[in-house]
């Protein structure tokens, strides 16, 4: 298929449709309102459902209700909105319903600003809502990956029967890039006879299904949590994604970075290479499950003296990086979180400063 | 002659967890009868609230989802929008619907969502042990209003049906009670009508049911019926507030 030039937010909307998702509920918030503005036109063409909810709290539960019927469903929002949806995300994870949440992250905390940031890493990967749950989090580095990951997200949501999050940022949402859409996903969701609440008449067993998160018996609840944990462990075995950049050289420094920030790091690495300085990058594409072994291996290569996590935050993913490096190398950090994206020159200076 | 009385198919043959004399059980039965009589069991999805009725799905033999506190109307919206062929109802208490879930119910009603809400108004928080609800009467005691509800500090009790009936969007909104046999019969009719409107894809339908909570009112079941009759009904007048015609 030919490449088309699309704005990230619109491309995410189109990708959802091509993934067979015909249902979208959302509440407007900058910098991602274009997804809704795109889908309000596209979904009716596909016989789909578009609804602007009264708040992100309500939208979270519209997603929950829709996902509980086994239909593919997505919402998109940005940081403050995701905070409000986090209650629902906890319930959905507990009740095990597949659905996709897209967070086009802006600066926080509070109202913060509307420019790109990565300050929601903790919220996405450590649980923005209450209780013991994990979200499978995909972090695209541009419009092409945003499309691919949005489509993948539906497959993963159904594989693990739970919510999946795309963690983008304002730049990915707003910028235009050429994209190529992968093949459409099969429209029919996988068989959900044993759990979806879509009417007893639809299933052979004629047994009713329940979508719930309340377990009053401590043994039942512990078993339920063990079952959830088994899924999160399986994600770690089967669905870690990362990119290793310039790791086949004798690099002195290993950068860890993801999303928009990683693209700047890549440019910096290329420039440094021209000066004869080898630097590598390990870019997690799944923030949960986290590429723990890959980071350890890359950090402990003989040539590597230092690891530095570079983020559009005040230091969030770096905590996971430190955990993975297990004290084998010093782990430094550089971050900005006001909405400006550090230039390649800035990154080059920082790298030179630690060599 | 046919059988004069039998258990609705959609109602499970099991003990409930409700306190003795609690009217939740009566309303469950009425909902079950309506679903049975309209032949809806196989395509019904109930949405349970957070409140004493959180375990309602243990008593109904149909698909069910369990919402978070107050969010049942948003969940029902999600279900009904993506599967308009399903029959969807929420069953909510006054804390759930009129306090924490006020935003969700008003907007669902205002959008004219084609689902049915059964609203149990017992003027108190049952499940959490008798705290004040938005529907608690002036002067009525609650654990968080030990001297009785002070309306200077907390406002007057919210008449949910009147509030929703005031929206311009067409709807069926009615207030009924289950304190006496005649009232129970009327409530049954109203609940069936509410589901009928949904079957016809006509409008949002809302049945408020004045109920009792003997446990947290600190009264016997019989005295509770009497107290409700004498105190709740003068404030919460019974009857249809709005019909879609
Ligand atoms: C977010 C949240 N806040 C508070 C609670 C605690 N809670 C559970 S039920 C309830 C009130 C229920 O009262 P009502 O809706 O009147 O129903 P009833 O028990 O009287 O049937 C509260 C406050 C909760 N479960 N979740
Ligand atoms: S606490 Fe009140 S509302 Fe709850 S079951 Fe007991 S009597 Fe019924």
XYZ file of C-alpha atoms and ligand atoms in Angstrom:
634
model
C 0.000 0.000 0.000
C 1.191 3.530 -0.803
C 2.304 5.934 1.892
C -0.069 8.710 2.912
C 0.768 11.894 4.754
C -1.225 12.043 7.970
C -1.328 13.857 11.284
C -0.582 11.457 14.155
C -3.949 11.891 15.846
C -5.865 11.206 12.649
C -3.653 8.265 11.779
C -4.417 6.712 15.185
C -8.154 7.062 14.472
C -7.782 5.475 11.061
C -5.634 2.667 12.474
C -8.346 1.802 14.991
C -10.907 1.466 12.208
C -8.553 -0.742 10.233
C -8.103 -2.852 13.326
C -11.831 -3.544 13.222
C -12.698 -1.145 16.030
C -16.034 0.465 15.258
C -16.657 1.992 18.662
C -15.137 5.174 20.040
C -16.059 7.173 23.130
C -14.098 10.244 24.205
C -14.030 13.639 25.850
C -12.172 16.543 24.185
C -8.725 17.519 25.462
C -5.697 19.084 23.795
C -3.470 17.792 22.209
C -5.556 14.891 20.904
C -9.016 16.239 20.025
C -8.292 15.617 16.319
C -8.830 11.900 16.906
C -12.473 12.584 17.786
C -12.844 15.128 15.004
C -11.558 12.542 12.541
C -13.611 9.643 13.841
C -16.868 11.557 14.050
C -16.679 11.667 10.246
C -15.133 8.250 9.594
C -17.094 6.032 11.965
C -20.549 6.684 10.485
C -19.119 5.650 7.092
C -18.214 2.341 8.715
C -21.521 1.943 10.534
C -19.697 2.538 13.799
C -20.469 4.243 17.093
C -19.107 7.662 18.035
C -20.062 9.292 21.304
C -18.684 12.333 23.085
C -19.185 11.516 26.760
C -19.841 14.071 29.498
C -16.467 13.516 31.206
C -13.488 11.207 31.122
C -14.912 9.490 34.196
C -18.034 8.558 32.244
C -16.055 7.705 29.118
C -13.961 5.238 31.116
C -17.125 3.363 32.024
C -18.611 3.606 28.539
C -15.457 1.840 27.384
C -15.861 -0.696 30.196
C -19.515 -1.402 29.324
C -18.802 -1.698 25.608
C -15.706 -3.850 26.148
C -17.769 -6.093 28.417
C -19.925 -7.040 25.444
C -16.831 -8.235 23.559
C -16.949 -5.471 20.927
C -13.702 -3.703 20.030
C -13.610 -0.243 21.571
C -11.131 2.591 22.018
C -10.804 5.971 23.663
C -8.149 8.634 23.338
C -7.290 11.321 25.835
C -4.421 13.252 27.335
C -2.867 13.249 30.796
C -5.538 14.964 32.979
C -8.212 12.935 31.218
C -6.316 9.697 31.758
C -6.148 10.506 35.483
C -9.944 10.543 35.501
C -10.135 7.312 33.508
C -7.743 5.544 35.817
C -10.550 4.436 38.128
C -12.210 2.645 35.223
C -8.904 1.190 34.014
C -8.422 -0.509 37.374
C -11.945 -1.990 37.192
C -11.482 -3.066 33.571
C -8.175 -4.747 34.333
C -9.841 -6.567 37.223
C -12.911 -7.547 35.198
C -10.677 -8.556 32.264
C -12.213 -6.777 29.289
C -10.165 -6.021 26.152
C -10.013 -2.358 25.095
C -7.544 0.306 24.046
C -6.694 3.593 25.797
C -4.521 6.122 23.985
C -2.737 8.758 26.062
C -1.308 11.613 23.979
C 0.711 12.852 26.930
C 1.062 16.532 27.762
C 3.035 18.234 30.504
C 1.918 17.973 34.083
C 1.389 17.927 36.957
C -2.014 19.543 37.292
C -3.105 21.396 34.206
C 0.598 21.657 33.358
C 0.748 22.598 29.711
C -0.363 21.321 26.354
C 3.088 20.561 24.961
C 4.639 17.073 24.657
C 5.966 15.290 27.743
C 6.659 11.860 29.189
C 5.593 12.584 32.743
C 2.882 9.904 32.709
C 5.332 6.995 32.610
C 4.700 6.090 36.236
C 0.948 6.452 35.854
C 0.905 4.174 32.816
C 3.341 1.511 33.947
C 2.901 1.414 37.710
C -0.879 1.684 37.843
C -2.700 5.015 37.705
C -5.653 3.398 39.409
C -5.818 1.406 42.618
C -4.924 -2.205 43.241
C -2.623 -4.822 41.808
C -2.894 -4.525 38.077
C -0.547 -3.776 35.198
C -1.251 -2.238 31.841
C 0.438 -3.395 28.682
C 1.931 -0.089 27.471
C 3.129 0.541 23.913
C 5.244 3.627 23.223
C 5.473 4.692 19.569
C 8.265 7.008 18.384
C 6.348 8.538 15.486
C 3.257 8.402 13.360
C 4.151 5.137 11.587
C 4.649 3.295 14.855
C 1.569 4.926 16.349
C -0.435 3.336 13.546
C 1.202 -0.066 13.876
C 0.916 -0.086 17.637
C -2.699 1.052 17.657
C -3.563 -1.914 15.473
C -1.420 -4.287 17.515
C -3.015 -2.984 20.687
C -6.350 -4.567 19.779
C -4.725 -7.943 19.155
C -2.849 -7.733 22.446
C -5.938 -6.562 24.327
C -7.785 -9.625 23.092
C -4.837 -11.955 23.664
C -4.585 -10.883 27.309
C -8.240 -9.942 27.728
C -7.521 -6.575 29.285
C -6.844 -2.906 28.672
C -3.827 -1.875 26.582
C -2.430 1.637 26.540
C -0.677 3.558 23.790
C 1.585 6.119 25.445
C 2.300 8.776 22.851
C 2.972 12.448 23.374
C 1.766 15.748 21.996
C 4.353 15.760 19.243
C 3.338 12.370 17.876
C -0.298 13.445 17.965
C 0.276 16.745 16.222
C 2.981 16.087 13.650
C 2.416 14.946 10.082
C 4.449 12.087 8.688
C 4.079 9.669 5.799
C 2.513 6.421 6.974
C 1.861 3.046 5.490
C -1.038 1.108 6.994
C -0.471 -2.569 7.707
C -3.060 -5.061 6.514
C -6.460 -4.692 8.168
C -7.103 -6.920 11.185
C -9.815 -9.534 10.951
C -13.059 -7.873 11.984
C -14.432 -10.584 14.213
C -13.149 -10.425 17.762
C -11.939 -13.766 19.079
C -14.506 -16.112 20.582
C -15.736 -14.611 23.811
C -18.558 -16.998 24.657
C -17.152 -17.761 28.065
C -17.032 -14.224 29.385
C -18.680 -11.482 27.290
C -22.027 -10.088 28.408
C -23.771 -9.902 25.058
C -26.962 -11.809 25.809
C -27.340 -15.479 26.736
C -29.011 -16.223 23.415
C -25.727 -15.678 21.580
C -23.952 -18.639 23.150
C -24.497 -22.376 22.923
C -24.191 -22.998 26.641
C -27.112 -20.661 27.378
C -25.236 -19.873 30.587
C -25.122 -16.295 31.655
C -21.862 -14.340 31.854
C -20.740 -11.891 34.498
C -18.331 -8.991 34.134
C -17.244 -8.041 37.633
C -14.381 -7.184 39.922
C -15.810 -7.904 43.391
C -14.485 -10.977 45.181
C -15.544 -10.968 48.810
C -13.850 -14.241 49.668
C -10.130 -13.700 50.393
C -9.084 -16.997 48.810
C -11.099 -16.269 45.667
C -9.632 -12.793 45.415
C -6.094 -14.010 45.943
C -6.618 -16.615 43.216
C -8.044 -13.941 40.946
C -4.983 -11.767 41.544
C -2.701 -14.737 40.887
C -4.477 -15.301 37.576
C -3.998 -11.655 36.652
C -0.343 -11.871 37.634
C 0.100 -14.938 35.453
C -1.066 -12.840 32.491
C 1.397 -10.055 33.322
C 4.184 -12.634 33.594
C 3.189 -14.071 30.226
C 3.445 -10.572 28.714
C 7.032 -10.492 29.966
C 7.808 -13.788 28.258
C 6.016 -13.203 24.968
C 5.459 -9.564 24.184
C 8.449 -7.414 25.082
C 9.422 -5.093 22.225
C 12.460 -2.850 21.965
C 14.822 -1.356 19.444
C 18.598 -1.635 19.831
C 20.398 1.199 18.036
C 24.111 1.154 17.255
C 24.605 -1.659 19.776
C 26.938 -3.637 17.489
C 29.734 -1.115 18.104
C 32.094 -0.706 21.020
C 29.994 2.032 22.552
C 31.064 3.799 25.716
C 27.659 5.093 26.642
C 24.276 3.421 26.487
C 21.266 5.710 26.219
C 17.852 4.511 27.283
C 15.060 6.610 25.840
C 11.629 6.088 24.280
C 9.043 7.825 22.124
C 9.728 11.272 20.702
C 12.810 11.745 22.895
C 14.463 8.667 21.404
C 14.354 10.212 17.930
C 16.435 13.148 19.081
C 18.837 10.728 20.751
C 19.182 8.809 17.491
C 20.219 11.986 15.656
C 22.716 12.755 18.422
C 24.155 9.234 18.193
C 24.618 9.606 14.420
C 26.450 12.944 14.848
C 28.673 11.566 17.583
C 29.538 8.631 15.366
C 30.846 11.083 12.762
C 33.123 12.494 15.442
C 34.306 8.962 16.217
C 32.374 8.609 19.471
C 30.261 5.470 19.671
C 27.067 5.662 21.694
C 24.246 3.115 21.619
C 20.590 3.278 22.506
C 18.151 0.779 23.901
C 14.635 2.011 23.177
C 11.789 0.204 24.941
C 8.770 -0.027 22.633
C 6.801 -1.758 25.359
C 7.141 0.162 28.625
C 5.352 -2.685 30.315
C 6.465 -5.406 29.919
C 9.881 -3.752 30.209
C 12.910 -5.055 28.244
C 14.801 -5.902 31.419
C 17.231 -8.492 30.061
C 17.990 -6.461 26.921
C 18.891 -3.429 29.013
C 21.048 -5.468 31.357
C 22.884 -7.090 28.476
C 23.426 -3.815 26.619
C 24.562 -2.006 29.773
C 27.033 -4.673 30.784
C 28.828 -4.927 27.464
C 32.579 -4.540 28.203
C 32.972 -1.295 26.242
C 30.035 0.376 28.017
C 31.054 2.595 30.916
C 27.876 4.511 31.656
C 24.153 4.288 31.116
C 22.042 7.426 30.779
C 18.274 7.601 30.639
C 17.071 10.593 28.639
C 13.405 11.447 29.046
C 10.837 14.212 28.785
C 10.264 13.814 32.513
C 11.979 14.595 35.772
C 13.208 11.002 36.023
C 10.727 8.179 35.750
C 11.818 5.380 33.416
C 15.318 5.799 34.860
C 14.109 4.007 37.999
C 13.307 0.932 35.917
C 16.597 1.242 34.076
C 18.489 1.304 37.389
C 16.564 -1.774 38.463
C 17.608 -3.580 35.272
C 21.271 -2.549 35.399
C 21.506 -3.980 38.920
C 24.337 -1.689 39.957
C 26.703 -3.033 37.271
C 27.164 0.437 35.711
C 26.467 3.988 36.875
C 23.064 5.153 35.644
C 22.772 8.866 34.897
C 19.717 10.847 33.973
C 18.838 13.838 31.866
C 15.322 15.145 31.467
C 13.234 18.176 30.619
C 9.542 18.421 31.273
C 8.212 21.845 30.369
C 7.191 21.062 26.833
C 10.445 21.859 25.005
C 12.234 18.925 23.458
C 16.020 19.050 23.984
C 17.938 19.458 20.729
C 20.446 16.887 19.417
C 23.213 19.421 20.240
C 22.062 19.479 23.851
C 22.132 15.676 24.007
C 25.595 15.643 22.392
C 26.870 18.050 25.070
C 25.419 15.909 27.816
C 26.956 12.726 26.422
C 30.340 14.412 26.044
C 30.027 15.604 29.597
C 29.802 12.076 30.971
C 32.457 10.438 28.809
C -56.619 -23.526 35.465
C -53.057 -22.288 35.178
C -50.701 -21.824 38.064
C -51.615 -18.692 40.005
C -48.154 -18.023 41.362
C -44.655 -19.098 40.435
C -41.108 -17.828 40.588
C -40.014 -15.837 37.527
C -37.558 -17.854 35.411
C -34.981 -15.087 35.491
C -34.972 -15.033 39.304
C -32.616 -17.606 40.844
C -33.934 -19.964 43.513
C -31.607 -18.807 46.255
C -31.469 -16.958 49.574
C -30.643 -13.257 49.239
C -28.187 -11.351 51.398
C -30.678 -8.561 52.051
C -31.728 -7.830 55.636
C -35.116 -9.078 56.842
C -37.864 -6.720 55.695
C -35.681 -4.941 53.127
C -37.661 -4.036 50.027
C -34.781 -4.652 47.588
C -36.111 -8.220 47.305
C -39.568 -7.061 46.231
C -38.150 -4.835 43.516
C -35.884 -7.641 42.289
C -38.938 -9.795 41.866
C -40.829 -7.105 39.976
C -37.923 -6.557 37.597
C -37.670 -10.323 37.069
C -41.399 -10.598 36.339
C -41.205 -7.787 33.788
C -38.233 -9.395 32.026
C -40.026 -12.756 32.001
C -43.337 -11.440 30.777
C -41.693 -9.517 27.946
C -39.528 -12.535 27.082
C -36.253 -10.624 27.416
C -34.054 -12.897 29.547
C -31.818 -14.088 26.719
C -30.884 -10.615 25.534
C -30.829 -8.700 28.813
C -27.702 -7.279 30.416
C -28.139 -5.861 33.914
C -25.738 -3.376 35.444
C -25.241 -3.724 39.191
C -24.433 -0.662 41.308
C -22.171 -0.307 44.295
C -24.497 -0.424 47.256
C -26.515 -3.166 48.867
C -27.555 -4.369 45.405
C -23.975 -4.916 44.216
C -24.631 -8.650 44.326
C -27.932 -8.367 42.417
C -26.392 -10.611 39.774
C -26.524 -13.487 42.222
C -30.309 -13.344 42.010
C -30.878 -12.732 38.308
C -30.191 -15.404 35.720
C -29.119 -13.109 32.892
C -25.884 -11.443 31.801
C -24.671 -8.802 34.225
C -21.930 -6.229 34.555
C -20.835 -4.724 37.847
C -20.124 -0.993 37.710
C -18.050 1.213 39.970
C -19.925 3.395 42.458
C -22.292 5.678 40.524
C -21.066 4.782 37.056
C -23.769 2.309 36.044
C -25.463 4.727 33.580
C -22.161 5.290 31.748
C -21.579 1.542 31.586
C -25.110 0.964 30.368
C -24.525 3.650 27.726
C -21.442 1.782 26.515
C -23.312 -1.522 26.306
C -26.431 -0.153 24.662
C -24.606 2.005 22.136
C -22.450 -0.799 20.799
C -25.184 -3.441 21.057
C -28.558 -1.713 20.584
C -30.201 -5.133 20.230
C -29.564 -5.891 23.912
C -31.955 -4.904 26.699
C -29.979 -3.034 29.320
C -30.999 -1.940 32.784
C -29.236 -0.373 35.737
C -30.364 -0.951 39.314
C -29.062 1.777 41.622
C -29.420 3.113 45.142
C -29.692 6.767 46.120
C -26.066 7.192 47.139
C -24.964 5.562 43.917
C -27.326 7.448 41.617
C -28.070 10.765 43.310
C -24.692 11.482 44.882
C -21.536 10.097 43.318
C -23.280 9.168 40.066
C -25.321 12.340 39.571
C -23.386 13.399 36.483
C -23.690 10.024 34.780
C -27.448 9.668 35.292
C -28.300 13.193 34.185
C -26.283 12.952 31.007
C -27.520 9.471 30.148
C -31.100 10.674 30.620
C -30.444 13.827 28.657
C -28.944 11.916 25.747
C -32.072 9.806 25.784
C -30.082 6.586 26.152
C -32.419 3.705 25.401
C -31.918 1.795 28.633
C -33.921 1.442 31.838
C -32.933 2.585 35.304
C -34.482 1.233 38.482
C -33.708 3.707 41.247
C -34.095 2.489 44.833
C -34.698 5.482 47.075
C -34.425 4.411 50.705
C -33.212 7.822 51.888
C -29.972 6.435 53.326
C -26.707 4.680 52.469
C -27.479 1.048 53.245
C -24.317 -0.852 52.445
C -21.874 1.382 54.250
C -23.964 1.502 57.397
C -26.471 4.328 57.423
C -24.720 7.512 56.332
C -26.676 10.472 55.002
C -27.818 10.285 51.388
C -28.813 13.181 49.093
C -32.370 11.875 49.567
C -32.302 11.784 53.394
C -35.214 13.813 54.765
C -34.738 17.021 56.800
C -34.183 16.030 60.398
C -33.802 12.332 59.536
C -30.981 10.753 61.517
C -28.007 9.155 59.846
C -24.589 8.144 61.186
C -23.124 11.207 59.489
C -26.063 13.363 60.618
C -26.485 12.151 64.188
C -28.713 15.096 65.124
C -30.760 14.702 61.986
C -30.151 16.178 58.532
C -29.441 19.888 58.828
C -30.691 21.415 55.613
C -28.834 24.693 56.252
C -25.598 22.791 55.888
C -26.615 20.070 53.430
C -29.508 21.448 51.388
C -32.846 19.828 50.824
C -33.272 16.215 49.693
C -32.986 15.812 45.939
C -36.120 14.737 44.101
C -34.363 12.781 41.377
C -37.424 11.992 39.313
C -38.440 15.641 39.234
C -34.922 16.649 38.325
C -34.738 14.164 35.438
C -38.319 14.872 34.447
C -37.319 18.501 34.016
C -34.974 17.673 31.159
C -36.336 18.529 27.733
C -35.381 15.211 26.096
C -38.374 12.839 25.967
C -38.333 10.117 28.638
C -40.456 7.951 30.856
C -39.935 9.039 34.456
C -42.097 7.778 37.265
C -41.977 7.540 41.053
C -43.523 4.505 42.693
C -43.344 2.746 46.063
C -43.395 -0.799 47.425
C -44.836 -0.166 50.882
C -48.312 -1.646 50.232
C -49.717 -4.309 47.888
C -51.494 -1.766 45.645
C -48.264 0.208 45.328
C -46.380 -2.960 44.483
C -48.832 -3.700 41.686
C -48.406 -0.192 40.315
C -44.625 -0.416 40.547
C -44.780 -3.660 38.629
C -46.776 -1.972 35.877
C -44.350 0.933 35.764
C -41.299 -1.329 35.539
C -42.890 -3.337 32.769
C -43.799 -0.117 30.953
C -40.224 1.085 31.326
C -38.863 -2.095 29.707
C -41.585 -1.908 27.056
C -40.428 1.578 26.057
C -36.931 0.193 25.737
C -38.120 -2.707 23.609
C -39.767 -0.147 21.333
C -36.497 1.836 21.346
C -38.568 4.800 22.409
C -36.762 6.615 25.187
C -34.773 6.513 28.389
C -36.963 5.025 31.118
C -36.580 5.643 34.830
C -38.517 4.122 37.713
C -37.837 5.537 41.172
C -39.027 3.193 43.892
C -39.566 4.473 47.431
C -38.109 1.698 49.555
C -37.135 0.882 53.110
C -33.928 0.183 54.983
C -35.097 -1.193 58.352
C -31.532 -1.929 59.446
C -30.192 1.575 59.081
C -33.401 3.342 59.948
C -33.308 1.422 63.246
C -36.912 0.306 62.837
C -38.666 -3.025 62.518
C -39.714 -3.987 58.990
C -43.363 -3.151 59.757
C -42.533 0.175 61.403
C -40.301 0.981 58.435
C -43.214 0.634 56.027
C -45.249 2.904 58.259
C -42.448 5.455 58.647
C -41.901 5.578 54.905
C -45.610 5.983 54.239
C -45.872 8.824 56.746
C -42.605 10.620 56.045
C -41.218 9.777 52.601
C -44.422 9.789 50.578
C -45.516 13.337 51.483
C -42.160 14.625 50.196
C -41.676 12.139 47.360
C -45.070 12.178 45.667
C -45.961 9.094 43.699
C -46.986 9.019 40.063
C -45.747 9.540 36.529
C -43.622 12.652 36.189
C -43.086 12.393 32.483
C -44.142 10.097 29.652
C -42.715 10.112 26.144
C -46.041 10.588 24.384
C -15.594 5.369 44.811
C -16.294 4.782 45.974
N -16.610 5.575 47.034
C -17.253 5.044 48.097
C -17.600 3.724 48.134
C -18.280 3.171 49.362
N -19.719 2.888 49.196
C -20.159 1.675 48.892
S -21.828 1.574 48.786
C -21.996 3.200 49.224
C -23.344 3.825 49.375
C -24.467 2.977 48.927
O -25.676 3.554 49.223
P -26.889 3.539 48.213
O -26.431 3.844 46.840
O -27.925 4.427 48.774
O -27.384 2.012 48.149
P -27.998 1.079 49.288
O -26.822 0.405 49.912
O -28.760 1.948 50.231
O -28.852 0.121 48.551
C -20.744 3.787 49.420
C -20.558 5.185 49.809
C -17.227 2.934 47.023
N -17.497 1.617 46.962
N -16.598 3.482 45.971
S -28.776 -2.322 54.810
Fe -30.817 -1.523 54.318
S -30.879 -1.449 52.055
Fe -29.207 -2.785 52.649
S -30.045 -4.849 52.692
Fe -30.176 -4.071 54.771
S -32.184 -3.157 54.893
Fe -31.747 -3.438 52.725
